[in-house]
Amino acid sequence: MAKSVFYHAGCSVCLSAEQDILNLIGASNVEVVNLGEDKSKIPQAEKAGVKSVPALLTPNGHVLHINFGASMADVKG
Amino acid sequence: MAKSVFYHAGCSVCLSAEQDILNLIGASNVEVVNLGEDKSKIPQAEKAGVKSVPALLTPNGHVLHINFGASMADVKG
């Protein structure tokens, strides 16, 4: 299976959701990207359709926005 | 692994998210509950912490609210 990508920004709700997602889908099936630490990946995330974090980009290109942690505007600072 | 519960209300964003979740986690690991069709399960969902649908209740009791389809108030009609 192609990997999913879990985008987050290090906020507490993100980290809690990250653990849940890794438990459910399996850590080996998910690439975790911290947009707070690696801001160079923000354009790529936005292009994929990420509107807020935490969000899970599925292998088929859908974006599941999980809870509502921080808007992309907040991540950009 | 204990089953997760995917709560939804039949809206299009719910059904799209349901397919993604079933693909990612595996259909056998998820119980799907349509609160629009089975309103008797709404109190149970609310007690678990479901604020909007679609939402995924994980085996450890966390609720991941996915996207924003419809508020619980809307589902109750």
mmCIF file of C-alpha atoms in Angstrom:
data_model
loop_
_atom_site.group_PDB
_atom_site.id
_atom_site.type_symbol
_atom_site.label_atom_id
_atom_site.label_comp_id
_atom_site.label_asym_id
_atom_site.label_seq_id
_atom_site.Cartn_x
_atom_site.Cartn_y
_atom_site.Cartn_z
ATOM 1 C CA MET A 1 0.000 0.000 0.000
ATOM 2 C CA ALA A 2 1.233 3.494 -0.781
ATOM 3 C CA LYS A 3 1.991 5.561 2.283
ATOM 4 C CA SER A 4 -0.350 8.110 3.768
ATOM 5 C CA VAL A 5 1.126 11.401 4.952
ATOM 6 C CA PHE A 6 0.192 12.801 8.362
ATOM 7 C CA TYR A 7 0.734 16.559 8.502
ATOM 8 C CA HIS A 8 0.886 18.253 11.876
ATOM 9 C CA ALA A 9 2.484 21.201 13.611
ATOM 10 C CA GLY A 10 3.533 19.841 16.971
ATOM 11 C CA CYS A 11 0.481 21.049 18.876
ATOM 12 C CA SER A 12 -0.854 18.785 21.610
ATOM 13 C CA VAL A 13 -4.012 17.860 19.715
ATOM 14 C CA CYS A 14 -1.786 16.987 16.737
ATOM 15 C CA LEU A 15 0.444 14.686 18.775
ATOM 16 C CA SER A 16 -2.523 12.893 20.307
ATOM 17 C CA ALA A 17 -4.094 12.387 16.880
ATOM 18 C CA GLU A 18 -0.729 11.242 15.505
ATOM 19 C CA GLN A 19 -0.530 8.428 18.055
ATOM 20 C CA ASP A 20 -4.088 7.359 17.256
ATOM 21 C CA ILE A 21 -3.441 7.357 13.510
ATOM 22 C CA LEU A 22 -0.155 5.468 13.842
ATOM 23 C CA ASN A 23 -1.860 2.871 16.039
ATOM 24 C CA LEU A 24 -4.760 2.448 13.631
ATOM 25 C CA ILE A 25 -3.015 2.458 10.274
ATOM 26 C CA GLY A 26 0.401 1.222 11.341
ATOM 27 C CA ALA A 27 3.487 3.384 11.675
ATOM 28 C CA SER A 28 5.092 1.845 8.593
ATOM 29 C CA ASN A 29 2.193 3.033 6.437
ATOM 30 C CA VAL A 30 2.388 6.681 7.430
ATOM 31 C CA GLU A 31 4.951 9.389 6.768
ATOM 32 C CA VAL A 32 4.776 12.052 9.473
ATOM 33 C CA VAL A 33 5.552 15.651 8.503
ATOM 34 C CA ASN A 34 5.807 18.398 11.136
ATOM 35 C CA LEU A 35 5.030 21.600 9.254
ATOM 36 C CA GLY A 36 5.977 23.647 12.302
ATOM 37 C CA GLU A 37 9.554 22.353 12.075
ATOM 38 C CA ASP A 38 9.766 21.972 8.302
ATOM 39 C CA LYS A 39 8.026 24.984 6.815
ATOM 40 C CA SER A 40 9.497 24.261 3.373
ATOM 41 C CA LYS A 41 6.899 21.519 3.033
ATOM 42 C CA ILE A 42 3.927 23.843 3.577
ATOM 43 C CA PRO A 43 3.429 24.620 -0.145
ATOM 44 C CA GLN A 44 3.382 20.888 -0.936
ATOM 45 C CA ALA A 45 0.810 20.311 1.811
ATOM 46 C CA GLU A 46 -1.366 23.171 0.611
ATOM 47 C CA LYS A 47 -1.171 21.918 -2.958
ATOM 48 C CA ALA A 48 -2.417 18.538 -1.729
ATOM 49 C CA GLY A 49 -5.433 20.267 -0.210
ATOM 50 C CA VAL A 50 -4.424 20.558 3.451
ATOM 51 C CA LYS A 51 -6.457 23.382 5.029
ATOM 52 C CA SER A 52 -5.652 22.782 8.694
ATOM 53 C CA VAL A 53 -3.575 20.409 10.796
ATOM 54 C CA PRO A 54 -3.601 17.671 11.865
ATOM 55 C CA ALA A 55 -4.561 16.204 8.490
ATOM 56 C CA LEU A 56 -4.054 12.858 6.816
ATOM 57 C CA LEU A 57 -3.347 12.718 3.087
ATOM 58 C CA THR A 58 -4.468 9.269 1.934
ATOM 59 C CA PRO A 59 -2.741 7.263 -0.816
ATOM 60 C CA ASN A 60 -5.613 8.111 -3.189
ATOM 61 C CA GLY A 61 -5.102 11.846 -2.698
ATOM 62 C CA HIS A 62 -7.962 12.606 -0.322
ATOM 63 C CA VAL A 63 -7.279 14.863 2.640
ATOM 64 C CA LEU A 64 -8.927 13.954 5.926
ATOM 65 C CA HIS A 65 -8.827 16.941 8.247
ATOM 66 C CA ILE A 66 -8.748 15.575 11.765
ATOM 67 C CA ASN A 67 -10.107 17.629 14.640
ATOM 68 C CA PHE A 68 -9.119 21.246 14.348
ATOM 69 C CA GLY A 69 -5.730 22.085 15.719
ATOM 70 C CA ALA A 70 -4.321 25.052 13.900
ATOM 71 C CA SER A 71 -5.092 26.726 10.607
ATOM 72 C CA MET A 72 -2.414 26.773 7.938
ATOM 73 C CA ALA A 73 -2.185 30.533 8.501
ATOM 74 C CA ASP A 74 -1.189 29.887 12.114
ATOM 75 C CA VAL A 75 1.454 27.331 11.103
ATOM 76 C CA LYS A 76 2.998 29.840 8.732
ATOM 77 C CA GLY A 77 3.295 32.273 11.636
ATOM 78 C CA MET B 1 -7.296 -5.156 18.008
ATOM 79 C CA ALA B 2 -10.555 -3.772 19.365
ATOM 80 C CA LYS B 3 -12.773 -2.239 16.745
ATOM 81 C CA SER B 4 -12.987 1.455 16.024
ATOM 82 C CA VAL B 5 -16.415 2.973 15.424
ATOM 83 C CA PHE B 6 -17.003 5.281 12.472
ATOM 84 C CA TYR B 7 -20.001 7.548 13.066
ATOM 85 C CA HIS B 8 -21.551 9.316 10.119
ATOM 86 C CA ALA B 9 -24.896 10.620 8.901
ATOM 87 C CA GLY B 10 -24.992 9.666 5.249
ATOM 88 C CA CYS B 11 -23.793 13.002 3.909
ATOM 89 C CA SER B 12 -21.498 12.930 0.888
ATOM 90 C CA VAL B 13 -18.421 14.057 2.812
ATOM 91 C CA CYS B 14 -19.179 11.303 5.341
ATOM 92 C CA LEU B 15 -19.353 8.584 2.697
ATOM 93 C CA SER B 16 -16.122 9.721 1.073
ATOM 94 C CA ALA B 17 -14.355 9.728 4.454
ATOM 95 C CA GLU B 18 -15.864 6.330 5.258
ATOM 96 C CA GLN B 19 -14.283 4.773 2.170
ATOM 97 C CA ASP B 20 -10.924 6.317 3.036
ATOM 98 C CA ILE B 21 -11.073 5.078 6.622
ATOM 99 C CA LEU B 22 -12.149 1.576 5.630
ATOM 100 C CA ASN B 23 -9.332 1.412 3.085
ATOM 101 C CA LEU B 24 -6.745 2.621 5.593
ATOM 102 C CA ILE B 25 -7.728 0.716 8.712
ATOM 103 C CA GLY B 26 -9.423 -2.277 7.130
ATOM 104 C CA ALA B 27 -13.178 -2.838 6.992
ATOM 105 C CA SER B 28 -13.001 -5.651 9.556
ATOM 106 C CA ASN B 29 -11.546 -3.273 12.151
ATOM 107 C CA VAL B 30 -14.273 -0.653 11.925
ATOM 108 C CA GLU B 31 -17.940 -0.681 12.922
ATOM 109 C CA VAL B 32 -19.884 1.838 10.847
ATOM 110 C CA VAL B 33 -22.835 3.607 12.470
ATOM 111 C CA ASN B 34 -25.135 5.864 10.438
ATOM 112 C CA LEU B 35 -26.634 8.237 13.005
ATOM 113 C CA GLY B 36 -28.993 9.621 10.388
ATOM 114 C CA GLU B 37 -30.648 6.213 10.033
ATOM 115 C CA ASP B 38 -30.195 5.022 13.613
ATOM 116 C CA LYS B 39 -30.928 7.999 15.838
ATOM 117 C CA SER B 40 -31.171 5.771 18.906
ATOM 118 C CA LYS B 41 -27.389 5.596 18.905
ATOM 119 C CA ILE B 42 -26.913 9.376 19.099
ATOM 120 C CA PRO B 43 -26.770 9.479 22.943
ATOM 121 C CA GLN B 44 -24.084 6.766 22.934
ATOM 122 C CA ALA B 45 -22.091 8.725 20.364
ATOM 123 C CA GLU B 46 -22.392 11.956 22.318
ATOM 124 C CA LYS B 47 -21.360 10.194 25.521
ATOM 125 C CA ALA B 48 -18.231 8.974 23.722
ATOM 126 C CA GLY B 49 -17.395 12.586 22.844
ATOM 127 C CA VAL B 50 -18.624 12.841 19.264
ATOM 128 C CA LYS B 51 -19.247 16.526 18.476
ATOM 129 C CA SER B 52 -19.727 16.310 14.717
ATOM 130 C CA VAL B 53 -19.762 13.667 12.017
ATOM 131 C CA PRO B 54 -17.934 12.017 10.401
ATOM 132 C CA ALA B 55 -15.950 10.959 13.443
ATOM 133 C CA LEU B 56 -13.856 7.953 14.351
ATOM 134 C CA LEU B 57 -13.959 6.583 17.893
ATOM 135 C CA THR B 58 -10.673 4.739 18.391
ATOM 136 C CA PRO B 59 -10.294 1.579 20.514
ATOM 137 C CA ASN B 60 -8.617 3.664 23.235
ATOM 138 C CA GLY B 61 -11.594 5.997 23.503
ATOM 139 C CA HIS B 62 -10.272 8.994 21.582
ATOM 140 C CA VAL B 63 -12.579 10.701 19.109
ATOM 141 C CA LEU B 64 -11.031 11.881 15.862
ATOM 142 C CA HIS B 65 -13.371 14.368 14.222
ATOM 143 C CA ILE B 66 -12.777 14.113 10.489
ATOM 144 C CA ASN B 67 -13.472 17.065 8.242
ATOM 145 C CA PHE B 68 -16.676 18.801 9.189
ATOM 146 C CA GLY B 69 -19.801 17.345 7.730
ATOM 147 C CA ALA B 70 -22.694 18.045 10.029
ATOM 148 C CA SER B 71 -23.027 19.050 13.649
ATOM 149 C CA MET B 72 -24.749 16.682 16.032
ATOM 150 C CA ALA B 73 -27.556 19.242 16.236
ATOM 151 C CA ASP B 74 -28.131 18.864 12.493
ATOM 152 C CA VAL B 75 -28.184 15.066 12.711
ATOM 153 C CA LYS B 76 -30.833 15.232 15.419
ATOM 154 C CA GLY B 77 -32.940 17.359 13.080
#
